[in-house]
Amino acid sequence: MIRAAAAAVALCALAAAPLWIPGGYYLNILSQILIYAIFALGLNLLVGYAGLVSLGHAGLFGVACYAVAWLVAAGAGQLVAALGALAVLLATTAAFAVLSLRSAGIGFLMITLAIGQILWGMAYRWIDLTGGDNGINLAARPQPFGISLAFATPFYYFTLIVFLVALASVAVFIASPLGASLKGTRDQPRRMSALGYNVWLIRFLAFLFSGLWSGVAGLLFCYYNQFVSPNVLSLGSSAEALLMVISGGSGTLLGPIAGAALVVVMKNVASAYIERWNFLLGAIFVAIVLFMPEGLVPGSARLGRRLWLRLRGVPAAGGAR
Amino acid sequence: MARKFGRRSFLAGTAAAAMPWAPAVAGAQGVRLGLLTVKTGPLAQGGLQMEQGLSVFLKQKGSMLAGRPVELIVADTGGNPAGAKTKAQELVERDKVDFIVGPLAAFELLAISAYIEQAQVPLLSLAAADDMTQRKPNSYFVRASATSSQCDHPLGDYAAKEMNLKRVATISEDFAFGYEQAGGFQRVFEGEGGRIVKKLWPPLNTADFTPFLAQIADVDGVWNGFAGANPIKFNQQYAGLGLKAKYPVLGGWTAYDDALLKSFGDDAMGAISAAWYSSDLDTASNRRFVADMVKQYGNVPGGYAAGTFINGMCIEAALEKTGGKTDDRATLIAALRGVSLTDTPRGTFHFDRFGNVVGNVFIRRLERKDGRLVNTIVKTYPNVSQFWTFDEKKYLAQPVYSRDYPPLRS
């Protein structure tokens, strides 16, 4: 009941954002938060629900970015370019998944890191295709149904719709039997295997789904910046996305969104006021690890619950120790 | 609401307490200058100097340009393209700036180029990407420093004609700035009868250049295009391997920038470099600029500080032409591109039709004078254009300099 009300309030606040947020600049920041939230939602499917920590997801984000910029530059229409980019993305993701799912744990981390670096290296060195570190410009944002996305407000609504679709699809996926079996492969892969589940296939499907949303975020990012360069695929970008997931709370639906908001706000808004903003961001991460090791969203829920119980005079569970 | 506390901006006008997102009129006759610089990460050293140069300029002018108070707003891009884009939007849409000085790196500049054209805000950057004023020009862009290859064209000429070098190896970081510098040097040097025998490209974050330096043999000289803190490491290792005694070394402006002089040891002595700015230049404005930089920041200025200082002079000259008005952006950019100055820290210069500078390039020799290192000017090439002596049309018909262009002759 309370949850449904909170969700409705949040949705209204997001839908009315152009009314209560002053000026295009802050609305653009909000669009960026949503883009990174989609990226983090996708990554969280692997990190949180499949227990597979990927350090190469910026590669998938970047492949979609490059594909759409390249196709538009080559003269394709926006719709064709977007669909083409998604096709390229899914093919890359499938290859990425086949290679990296040969292992789990640290091995998986290392393989994804390596593949991410290969994709970065290609962007950097395959100059004929990617323009090297000069990157590729995207001439214009798309115009779905004739609506220009050139300005902050329409682009924000476009991003918001994609974000809501991503959020809903991830929520449905997690609640589905496939989602439940994915969590099973995370916690008890051998038992799942013994029960007759195809652990590899379940993980593969989750990887595809995760790659899809990471790539969609990449597409939006390319539309937003109208520019792509190898920096997008760097290890730093992969690590940043992972930090969003972990700091917000991996394996929760809302955690990655909170993490994305935290990082984007620190990077873009706080940096205008505080010169050593990356020091502050580091300190916040340390504080999260110390006080809410499970992440911002589940951590604050736990602290909030404890505070609520204390206010009502009920000793917190286990508090009597 | 007006959370401007702690922000590194100084305000010389009166109406200061405006909300950050209030329209431009809230600035009450003030000219708003945005500086896109890098204060965090590996590029921060150059970014800091950019801020120092512009601050010295505004201090000399008492923060008044063409009779209007000036407000400086500094934004840190973090040295990456997406950060540059967001910060450019912040300066344009929230702070309503009239001019943007910066950004530092070519990839940052390329990321915001389309946006700047759309927002119609005059942009004065030190970033050197050749194509910004060649094959992909931007009508709101002005570059008073140089393209990547602009100083290396005359250096190629000097190496062939005055140093009589015949065979040269090049070494530079493996990215566009390195390619464009090396390409410019190669083209002119080979045009004058020299020959590039080897091109080496260590990756950007190489810690040890020894494996690359070991490949240098049977040459008359070595050209390098390093930037940032790499020149110090390169010159140490180059001298340490005994190559310095055998092959004289040449470099671009970032490789022997004057701001690095305090960090170089005897390793770099004798190096010949080409730069569009030299603290050694004897003009009234440069003497005063160098003295102020030394007094306020304790260091001789290099290209990054001089670049923003000169950008400040260009902005002042443009404002004087428009009578301090900034509303009509087309008039403003036309005034800016029409600027032609004589007494500046780099001497006389004007702009070509792409907004790129035509001015002096100094050939310098690194020497020790009165116990400290200086880059002594040994020759001045006046009125150097980004196209050198080549025909503009033919130049633009060729591809931009890259890793393999011009190719090595076998």
XYZ file of C-alpha atoms in Angstrom:
731
model
C 0.000 0.000 0.000
C 2.674 2.460 1.115
C 4.896 1.183 -1.677
C 2.278 1.749 -4.330
C 1.689 5.273 -3.023
C 5.419 6.026 -3.008
C 5.769 4.695 -6.551
C 2.843 6.861 -7.701
C 4.353 9.957 -6.077
C 7.763 9.242 -7.640
C 6.196 8.716 -11.044
C 4.245 11.984 -10.810
C 7.369 13.842 -9.706
C 9.314 12.445 -12.671
C 6.532 13.146 -15.144
C 6.193 16.724 -13.901
C 9.944 17.292 -13.664
C 10.093 19.994 -16.373
C 7.620 22.005 -14.268
C 9.481 21.920 -10.966
C 13.058 21.767 -12.243
C 14.378 25.197 -13.151
C 16.043 25.454 -16.531
C 17.285 23.064 -19.174
C 20.582 22.386 -17.484
C 19.164 20.563 -14.468
C 16.685 18.723 -16.658
C 19.634 17.491 -18.725
C 21.270 16.267 -15.531
C 18.095 14.356 -14.740
C 18.137 12.839 -18.247
C 21.724 11.748 -17.617
C 20.720 10.143 -14.325
C 18.005 8.172 -16.130
C 20.429 7.080 -18.864
C 22.951 5.807 -16.336
C 20.128 4.253 -14.323
C 19.140 2.175 -17.376
C 22.793 1.148 -17.771
C 23.040 0.209 -14.096
C 19.694 -1.668 -14.220
C 21.088 -3.762 -17.054
C 24.370 -4.429 -15.293
C 22.559 -5.271 -12.064
C 20.806 -8.184 -13.773
C 24.189 -9.880 -13.963
C 25.860 -8.526 -10.839
C 22.899 -8.664 -8.479
C 20.694 -11.473 -9.754
C 23.112 -13.809 -11.506
C 26.063 -13.210 -9.178
C 28.327 -12.546 -12.174
C 30.420 -9.398 -11.749
C 31.219 -7.887 -15.140
C 33.954 -5.308 -15.631
C 33.360 -5.016 -19.362
C 29.857 -3.660 -19.684
C 31.032 -0.258 -20.872
C 32.129 -2.176 -23.959
C 28.507 -3.083 -24.735
C 27.336 0.422 -23.865
C 29.996 1.769 -26.223
C 29.330 -0.679 -29.079
C 25.746 0.573 -29.308
C 27.025 4.157 -29.132
C 29.492 3.655 -31.941
C 27.134 1.587 -34.070
C 24.429 4.231 -34.119
C 26.863 7.107 -34.686
C 28.612 5.196 -37.474
C 25.363 4.185 -39.194
C 23.974 7.719 -39.113
C 27.284 9.081 -40.401
C 27.177 6.486 -43.186
C 23.825 7.872 -44.284
C 21.319 5.501 -42.673
C 18.012 6.864 -41.392
C 17.596 7.249 -37.639
C 15.227 4.297 -37.245
C 17.384 2.021 -39.383
C 20.463 3.173 -37.473
C 18.839 2.495 -34.107
C 17.636 -0.973 -35.134
C 20.962 -1.722 -36.770
C 22.790 -0.635 -33.641
C 20.629 -2.937 -31.525
C 21.344 -5.836 -33.890
C 25.087 -5.164 -33.698
C 24.748 -4.871 -29.952
C 22.942 -8.202 -29.550
C 25.457 -9.990 -31.752
C 28.331 -8.534 -29.750
C 26.614 -9.366 -26.482
C 26.030 -12.949 -27.584
C 29.697 -13.392 -28.490
C 30.719 -11.640 -25.271
C 28.448 -13.988 -23.275
C 29.611 -17.185 -24.990
C 33.234 -16.312 -24.267
C 32.833 -15.128 -20.695
C 30.258 -17.653 -19.438
C 32.858 -20.372 -19.679
C 33.725 -19.378 -16.148
C 32.234 -17.742 -13.071
C 33.640 -15.758 -10.146
C 37.046 -14.151 -10.606
C 37.509 -15.874 -13.954
C 34.341 -14.234 -15.257
C 35.510 -10.863 -13.969
C 38.857 -11.217 -15.729
C 37.369 -12.328 -19.045
C 34.843 -9.503 -19.114
C 37.619 -7.075 -18.235
C 39.726 -8.431 -21.093
C 36.901 -8.296 -23.648
C 35.987 -4.793 -22.523
C 39.598 -3.743 -23.090
C 39.614 -5.361 -26.543
C 36.528 -3.381 -27.524
C 38.139 -0.222 -26.144
C 41.300 -0.998 -28.092
C 39.293 -1.413 -31.291
C 37.560 1.910 -30.777
C 40.913 3.530 -30.148
C 42.955 1.963 -32.900
C 40.586 0.989 -35.727
C 40.785 4.582 -36.884
C 39.148 4.102 -40.296
C 36.011 2.862 -38.598
C 35.905 4.827 -35.355
C 37.956 7.964 -35.973
C 40.357 6.937 -33.172
C 40.391 9.280 -30.221
C 38.811 12.022 -32.304
C 35.599 10.013 -32.131
C 32.461 10.309 -34.268
C 29.901 13.084 -34.222
C 26.212 12.350 -34.452
C 24.703 14.954 -36.764
C 21.309 15.151 -35.071
C 19.081 13.503 -32.512
C 16.288 11.326 -33.902
C 12.767 12.640 -34.406
C 10.388 9.852 -33.364
C 6.901 10.487 -34.825
C 8.093 13.855 -36.046
C 8.820 15.173 -32.550
C 12.194 16.881 -32.382
C 14.342 15.797 -29.447
C 16.790 18.638 -29.909
C 15.760 20.415 -26.707
C 15.971 19.369 -23.080
C 12.278 18.754 -22.337
C 11.305 16.440 -25.211
C 14.571 14.558 -24.814
C 13.863 14.126 -21.124
C 10.428 12.637 -21.813
C 11.895 10.329 -24.426
C 14.489 9.131 -21.913
C 11.875 8.813 -19.186
C 9.681 6.564 -21.336
C 12.617 4.306 -22.196
C 13.605 4.269 -18.541
C 10.117 3.229 -17.405
C 10.015 0.469 -20.006
C 13.436 -0.730 -18.813
C 12.377 -0.633 -15.169
C 9.115 -2.468 -15.845
C 10.788 -5.109 -17.995
C 13.457 -5.746 -15.374
C 10.798 -5.960 -12.632
C 8.758 -8.444 -14.674
C 11.865 -10.456 -15.494
C 12.911 -10.681 -11.840
C 9.433 -11.780 -10.747
C 9.129 -14.350 -13.531
C 10.036 -18.019 -13.164
C 13.094 -17.325 -15.316
C 14.128 -14.613 -12.841
C 13.632 -16.996 -9.952
C 15.741 -19.652 -11.632
C 18.413 -17.007 -12.334
C 18.595 -16.277 -8.610
C 18.782 -20.031 -8.108
C 21.846 -20.251 -10.358
C 23.390 -17.449 -8.332
C 22.890 -19.121 -4.950
C 23.066 -22.837 -5.762
C 24.354 -23.435 -9.293
C 25.142 -27.104 -8.707
C 21.789 -27.854 -7.148
C 20.036 -26.076 -10.019
C 22.026 -28.148 -12.423
C 21.112 -31.331 -10.541
C 17.453 -30.327 -10.675
C 17.663 -30.315 -14.441
C 17.966 -26.601 -15.106
C 20.301 -25.520 -17.879
C 22.420 -23.138 -15.818
C 24.435 -21.982 -18.799
C 21.357 -21.114 -20.857
C 19.719 -19.236 -17.976
C 22.868 -17.189 -17.506
C 23.177 -16.645 -21.241
C 19.639 -15.265 -21.484
C 20.261 -13.016 -18.490
C 23.462 -11.777 -20.145
C 21.600 -10.955 -23.355
C 18.929 -9.076 -21.445
C 21.563 -7.242 -19.423
C 23.500 -6.352 -22.570
C 20.335 -5.135 -24.267
C 19.602 -2.520 -21.599
C 23.244 -1.496 -21.304
C 23.238 -0.948 -25.057
C 19.959 0.959 -25.037
C 21.515 3.245 -22.432
C 24.481 3.614 -24.795
C 22.145 4.616 -27.616
C 20.508 7.266 -25.451
C 23.921 8.452 -24.317
C 24.959 8.874 -27.936
C 21.765 10.819 -28.695
C 22.334 12.937 -25.611
C 25.978 13.852 -26.299
C 25.775 13.597 -30.111
C 29.368 12.440 -29.882
C 31.189 9.241 -29.066
C 34.863 8.615 -28.346
C 36.851 5.694 -26.894
C 36.517 7.168 -23.411
C 32.987 5.726 -23.315
C 34.366 2.162 -23.468
C 37.192 2.654 -21.013
C 37.742 0.515 -17.961
C 36.916 3.584 -15.885
C 33.404 3.693 -17.352
C 32.866 -0.005 -16.621
C 34.075 0.451 -13.064
C 31.869 3.500 -12.608
C 28.771 1.542 -13.656
C 29.745 -1.239 -11.266
C 30.130 1.323 -8.477
C 26.641 2.629 -9.220
C 25.203 -0.868 -8.851
C 27.141 -1.754 -5.721
C 26.756 1.566 -3.922
C 23.036 1.697 -4.614
C 22.464 -1.911 -3.670
C 23.047 -4.822 -6.020
C 20.265 -7.344 -6.358
C 17.593 -4.729 -5.644
C 15.369 -3.075 -8.198
C 15.859 0.520 -7.056
C 19.457 0.323 -5.860
C 21.120 0.908 -9.251
C 18.914 3.953 -9.827
C 19.995 5.497 -6.520
C 23.613 4.681 -7.330
C 23.366 6.285 -10.766
C 21.819 9.406 -9.242
C 24.570 9.620 -6.649
C 27.425 9.362 -9.147
C 25.922 11.707 -11.756
C 25.037 14.356 -9.187
C 28.486 14.237 -7.623
C 30.250 14.351 -10.966
C 28.239 17.110 -12.561
C 26.573 19.199 -9.901
C 28.776 18.902 -6.825
C 31.889 19.434 -8.942
C 30.753 23.003 -9.651
C 30.916 23.846 -5.945
C 33.599 21.555 -4.572
C 36.964 21.389 -6.246
C 37.904 18.004 -4.785
C 34.630 16.351 -5.708
C 36.172 12.993 -6.554
C 37.654 12.894 -3.068
C 34.173 13.474 -1.668
C 32.732 10.764 -3.923
C 35.407 8.360 -2.654
C 34.593 9.264 0.947
C 30.898 8.611 0.290
C 31.705 5.185 -1.150
C 33.801 4.366 1.908
C 30.960 5.501 4.180
C 28.503 3.312 2.250
C 30.777 0.292 2.593
C 31.237 0.931 6.324
C 27.680 1.719 7.328
C 25.530 0.117 4.638
C 27.552 -2.702 3.113
C 24.414 -3.970 1.369
C 24.070 -0.657 -0.515
C 22.300 2.662 -0.246
C 18.721 1.519 -0.851
C 18.542 -1.631 1.304
C 20.814 0.032 3.873
C 18.625 3.066 4.343
C 15.567 0.832 4.456
C 17.171 -1.123 7.291
C 18.220 2.001 9.200
C 14.810 3.556 8.613
C 13.037 0.475 9.936
C 15.204 0.399 13.030
C 14.559 4.082 13.664
C 10.822 3.561 13.203
C 10.767 0.697 15.685
C 12.816 2.659 18.210
C 10.492 5.638 17.888
C 7.562 3.364 18.661
C 9.407 2.026 21.709
C 9.815 -1.486 20.366
C 13.340 -2.824 20.822
C 14.885 -3.577 17.493
C 15.218 -7.223 16.634
C 18.470 -8.473 18.051
C 19.008 -5.087 19.677
C 18.987 -6.583 23.170
C 22.278 -8.352 22.673
C 18.597 29.186 -3.227
C 21.479 31.228 -4.534
C 24.121 28.755 -3.549
C 27.117 30.495 -4.989
C 29.210 30.240 -1.833
C 32.465 28.398 -2.260
C 32.261 28.599 -5.977
C 35.516 29.750 -7.528
C 34.109 32.713 -9.287
C 34.821 36.281 -8.583
C 32.426 39.011 -9.245
C 33.378 42.549 -9.989
C 29.899 43.873 -10.611
C 27.190 44.531 -8.126
C 24.126 42.369 -8.653
C 25.713 39.211 -7.392
C 23.034 37.383 -5.528
C 21.202 36.329 -8.658
C 19.854 32.825 -8.776
C 22.220 30.692 -10.798
C 19.520 29.964 -13.351
C 18.216 33.507 -13.632
C 18.322 35.071 -17.093
C 21.366 36.931 -18.288
C 20.036 40.388 -17.378
C 20.603 39.530 -13.720
C 24.318 39.980 -14.345
C 23.713 43.766 -14.585
C 25.975 44.825 -17.447
C 28.586 42.225 -16.522
C 30.353 40.145 -19.141
C 30.272 36.490 -18.165
C 33.344 34.472 -19.037
C 33.259 30.698 -18.699
C 36.469 28.705 -18.369
C 36.308 25.004 -19.231
C 39.381 23.485 -17.679
C 40.599 20.274 -16.094
C 41.292 20.262 -12.379
C 41.168 16.548 -11.663
C 42.982 13.628 -13.292
C 46.161 13.413 -15.366
C 45.552 16.623 -17.342
C 45.073 18.760 -14.233
C 48.528 20.365 -14.419
C 47.794 22.082 -17.724
C 44.268 22.888 -16.594
C 45.554 24.672 -13.525
C 47.889 26.801 -15.632
C 44.988 27.737 -17.908
C 43.149 29.117 -14.896
C 46.258 30.961 -13.705
C 46.821 32.648 -17.071
C 43.269 33.936 -17.317
C 43.276 35.069 -13.676
C 46.477 37.053 -14.219
C 44.926 38.728 -17.239
C 41.735 39.690 -15.406
C 43.747 40.952 -12.444
C 45.826 43.188 -14.709
C 42.597 44.614 -16.100
C 40.982 45.042 -12.676
C 38.258 42.673 -13.926
C 36.998 45.333 -16.316
C 36.972 44.767 -20.069
C 35.798 47.504 -22.465
C 34.180 49.310 -19.564
C 32.185 46.340 -18.343
C 32.790 44.283 -15.207
C 33.719 40.690 -15.843
C 32.654 37.616 -13.971
C 34.729 34.449 -14.376
C 33.062 31.076 -13.898
C 35.374 28.074 -13.775
C 34.123 24.567 -14.572
C 36.069 21.318 -14.202
C 35.442 18.871 -17.052
C 37.365 16.047 -15.374
C 39.294 15.650 -18.625
C 36.720 13.514 -20.437
C 34.379 14.200 -23.376
C 31.073 13.617 -21.595
C 32.188 15.834 -18.714
C 33.156 18.572 -21.155
C 29.727 18.406 -22.778
C 27.853 18.616 -19.490
C 30.018 21.453 -18.224
C 29.649 23.362 -21.493
C 25.875 23.058 -21.082
C 26.190 24.260 -17.509
C 28.107 27.347 -18.596
C 25.761 28.141 -21.473
C 22.358 27.265 -20.061
C 22.717 27.908 -16.353
C 25.444 30.528 -16.115
C 24.556 32.239 -19.422
C 28.166 32.983 -20.315
C 29.063 35.258 -23.237
C 32.364 33.527 -24.047
C 33.903 30.161 -23.253
C 37.653 29.792 -22.877
C 38.823 26.167 -23.127
C 38.649 23.206 -23.096
C 42.140 21.786 -22.873
C 42.141 18.500 -24.772
C 41.215 17.843 -28.396
C 38.735 15.076 -27.550
C 36.930 17.440 -25.184
C 36.766 20.108 -27.861
C 35.440 17.707 -30.511
C 32.764 16.528 -28.086
C 31.343 20.028 -27.611
C 31.936 21.449 -31.093
C 28.451 20.753 -32.471
C 26.810 22.026 -29.315
C 28.784 25.283 -29.375
C 27.766 25.927 -32.957
C 24.135 25.370 -32.023
C 24.329 27.487 -28.853
C 26.229 30.244 -30.698
C 28.680 30.996 -27.928
C 32.154 32.126 -29.045
C 34.674 29.486 -27.992
C 38.388 30.192 -27.547
C 40.231 26.920 -27.048
C 43.849 25.819 -26.793
C 42.977 22.321 -27.955
C 44.933 21.688 -31.106
C 42.879 19.252 -33.245
C 43.786 20.297 -36.796
C 40.380 19.612 -38.310
C 38.575 22.058 -36.002
C 39.865 24.815 -38.284
C 40.340 22.749 -41.417
C 38.042 19.994 -42.598
C 35.391 20.290 -39.881
C 35.351 24.019 -39.113
C 33.066 25.610 -36.530
C 31.881 29.150 -37.134
C 31.956 30.041 -33.408
C 35.485 28.795 -32.824
C 38.661 30.848 -32.439
C 42.122 29.422 -31.777
C 44.873 31.849 -30.780
C 47.396 29.122 -29.909
C 48.116 26.774 -32.838
C 46.936 23.633 -34.595
C 48.837 20.454 -33.665
C 50.988 20.647 -36.768
C 51.379 24.433 -37.016
C 54.657 24.646 -35.059
C 56.067 21.432 -36.491
C 55.918 22.611 -40.096
C 58.577 25.305 -39.453
C 60.484 22.884 -37.217
C 60.761 20.499 -40.176
C 62.045 23.384 -42.261
C 64.588 24.340 -39.589
C 65.766 20.750 -39.098
C 66.451 20.316 -42.812
C 67.835 23.740 -43.668
C 69.615 25.003 -40.561
C 70.493 21.802 -38.702
C 71.235 19.925 -41.915
C 69.671 16.728 -40.607
C 69.078 14.011 -43.171
C 67.644 11.026 -41.299
C 65.312 11.492 -38.341
C 63.247 9.137 -36.178
C 60.038 10.384 -34.545
C 58.591 9.327 -31.210
C 55.302 10.521 -29.785
C 52.308 9.355 -27.787
C 49.916 7.116 -29.654
C 47.011 9.535 -30.144
C 45.759 12.173 -32.562
C 47.818 15.065 -31.146
C 50.973 12.983 -31.610
C 50.028 11.924 -35.170
C 49.222 15.458 -36.294
C 52.431 16.929 -34.884
C 54.598 14.173 -36.355
C 52.774 14.391 -39.687
C 53.442 18.115 -39.966
C 57.109 17.670 -39.149
C 57.510 14.775 -41.588
C 55.822 16.494 -44.481
C 57.935 19.649 -44.419
C 61.147 17.877 -43.436
C 60.827 15.402 -46.293
C 59.796 18.194 -48.639
C 63.153 19.833 -47.912
C 65.075 16.650 -48.680
C 65.133 14.997 -45.257
C 63.870 11.527 -44.522
C 61.875 10.050 -41.627
C 63.269 6.557 -41.083
C 61.156 5.380 -38.172
C 57.995 6.430 -36.378
C 57.538 5.167 -32.816
C 54.239 5.393 -30.928
C 54.392 4.462 -27.245
C 50.887 4.156 -25.728
C 49.673 7.105 -23.652
C 50.362 5.604 -20.242
C 53.722 3.981 -21.007
C 55.874 4.013 -17.894
C 59.113 3.034 -19.571
C 60.161 4.244 -23.013
C 63.300 2.071 -23.110
C 61.887 -0.615 -25.451
C 60.977 2.135 -27.917
C 64.217 4.067 -27.543
C 66.182 0.854 -28.119
C 64.865 0.823 -31.698
C 66.538 4.124 -32.539
C 69.750 3.678 -34.529
C 71.431 5.072 -37.625
C 69.802 8.500 -37.558
C 70.975 12.129 -37.398
C 68.375 13.275 -34.909
C 65.214 12.382 -33.006
C 61.983 14.373 -32.977
C 59.514 13.934 -30.104
C 55.974 15.184 -29.575
C 55.348 14.288 -25.942
C 52.923 16.208 -23.769
C 51.912 16.515 -20.119
C 54.508 15.113 -17.732
C 55.892 12.597 -20.266
C 58.616 14.931 -21.646
C 60.452 14.831 -18.319
C 60.475 11.029 -18.280
C 61.386 10.860 -21.953
C 64.373 13.202 -21.673
C 65.706 11.399 -18.597
C 65.548 8.029 -20.296
C 66.831 9.370 -23.608
C 69.890 10.837 -21.909
C 70.226 7.840 -19.603
C 70.548 5.458 -22.538
C 73.330 7.584 -23.998
C 71.275 8.590 -27.041
C 71.491 12.291 -26.306
C 75.227 12.318 -26.916
C 74.720 10.667 -30.301
C 71.564 12.176 -31.766
C 70.350 15.738 -31.164
C 66.742 15.953 -30.010
C 63.925 18.148 -31.299
C 60.395 18.625 -30.044
C 57.005 20.301 -30.335
C 55.687 22.996 -28.008
C 54.308 20.696 -25.324
C 57.539 18.672 -25.231
C 59.628 21.637 -24.058
C 56.935 23.919 -22.666
C 58.385 26.673 -20.459
C 56.254 25.559 -17.511
C 58.247 22.302 -17.508
C 61.621 24.056 -17.271
C 61.703 23.858 -13.477
C 61.291 20.069 -13.712
C 63.871 19.382 -16.412
C 67.429 18.580 -15.408
C 70.499 18.752 -17.587
C 69.007 15.811 -19.522
C 67.061 18.160 -21.733
C 69.841 20.689 -22.370
C 70.391 21.569 -25.991
C 66.956 20.432 -27.141
C 65.568 22.350 -30.120
C 61.848 23.037 -29.969
C 59.239 24.950 -31.915
C 56.548 26.814 -30.000
C 53.975 29.515 -30.605
C 54.792 31.024 -27.210
C 58.073 31.567 -25.428
C 58.551 33.251 -22.057
C 61.835 34.485 -23.533
C 60.045 36.761 -26.015
C 60.811 40.418 -25.379
C 57.552 42.327 -25.717
C 56.155 44.699 -23.084
C 53.055 42.597 -22.443
C 55.069 39.392 -22.178
C 57.551 40.864 -19.694
C 54.662 41.955 -17.503
C 52.824 38.658 -17.902
C 55.889 36.592 -16.974
C 56.647 38.831 -13.982
C 53.055 38.546 -12.719
C 52.998 34.777 -13.156
C 56.274 34.395 -11.256
C 55.063 36.727 -8.506
C 51.639 35.138 -8.078
C 52.276 31.466 -8.789
C 56.046 31.107 -8.501
C 56.563 29.681 -11.966
C 57.476 30.828 -15.443
C 54.384 30.518 -17.660
C 54.167 28.047 -20.501
C 51.737 27.705 -23.387
C 48.699 26.786 -21.284
C 48.840 29.946 -19.153
C 49.925 32.156 -22.057
C 47.128 30.724 -24.190
C 44.314 31.754 -21.864
C 46.014 35.090 -21.208
C 46.074 35.776 -24.955
C 42.470 34.565 -25.241
C 41.607 37.196 -22.633
C 43.294 39.852 -24.788
C 41.291 38.713 -27.823
C 38.044 38.920 -25.865
C 38.916 42.428 -24.697
C 39.749 43.543 -28.239
C 36.485 42.096 -29.556
C 34.456 43.791 -26.825
C 36.103 47.104 -27.599
C 34.994 46.716 -31.198
C 31.380 45.962 -30.296
C 31.291 48.696 -27.653
C 31.017 46.073 -24.916
C 27.886 44.537 -26.430
C 27.542 40.768 -26.471
C 23.864 40.264 -27.425
C 24.321 39.949 -31.153
C 26.332 36.771 -31.399
C 27.029 37.027 -35.126
C 28.555 40.501 -34.669
C 30.471 39.284 -31.630
C 32.126 36.334 -33.358
C 32.875 38.483 -36.411
C 34.557 41.029 -34.135
C 36.510 38.270 -32.394
C 37.742 36.771 -35.643
C 38.674 40.221 -36.909
C 40.975 40.813 -33.929
C 44.537 41.654 -34.880
C 47.001 42.433 -32.085
C 50.628 43.537 -32.036
C 51.840 43.671 -28.433
C 50.968 40.275 -26.963
C 53.006 37.615 -25.133
C 53.404 35.832 -28.482
C 53.939 38.954 -30.589
C 51.885 39.997 -33.586
C 49.031 37.811 -34.819
C 45.677 37.755 -36.581
C 43.140 35.074 -37.537
C 42.486 33.329 -40.851
C 39.011 32.686 -42.268
C 38.665 29.516 -40.180
C 39.362 31.375 -36.917
C 42.842 29.908 -36.586
C 45.793 32.068 -35.669
C 48.432 33.328 -38.106
C 51.418 34.342 -36.020
C 54.972 33.762 -34.859
C 56.526 30.364 -34.343
C 59.715 30.426 -32.317
C 62.554 27.951 -32.666
C 64.237 27.709 -29.257
C 67.302 26.053 -27.770
C 67.139 24.834 -24.187
C 70.067 26.354 -22.299
C 71.236 27.197 -18.813
C 71.444 30.916 -18.124
C 72.321 32.375 -14.713
C 71.829 28.956 -13.163
C 68.349 28.298 -14.509
C 67.050 26.637 -17.635
C 65.604 28.789 -20.396
C 64.377 28.243 -23.927
C 66.387 30.815 -25.867
C 64.816 31.915 -29.141
C 67.234 31.156 -31.977
C 64.959 31.868 -34.903
C 61.503 33.345 -35.432
C 59.244 32.301 -38.275
C 56.766 35.201 -38.635
C 53.157 34.950 -39.855
C 53.008 31.164 -39.843
C 49.650 29.923 -41.065
C 48.164 26.530 -40.249
C 48.718 25.668 -43.919
C 52.435 26.624 -43.766
C 53.452 27.590 -47.317
C 51.131 25.062 -48.947
C 48.131 25.998 -51.044
C 45.047 25.967 -48.808
C 42.830 24.100 -51.275
C 45.371 21.400 -51.975
C 46.135 21.091 -48.269
C 42.477 20.559 -47.384
C 42.029 18.004 -50.166
C 44.533 15.751 -48.417
C 43.532 13.674 -45.384
C 44.333 14.945 -41.892
C 47.713 13.743 -40.563
C 47.377 10.340 -38.951
C 49.412 7.427 -37.687
C 50.112 6.309 -41.257
C 49.816 9.576 -43.137
C 52.154 10.734 -44.524
C 53.414 7.146 -44.910
C 56.992 6.089 -44.313
C 58.927 5.947 -47.570
C 60.467 2.562 -48.033
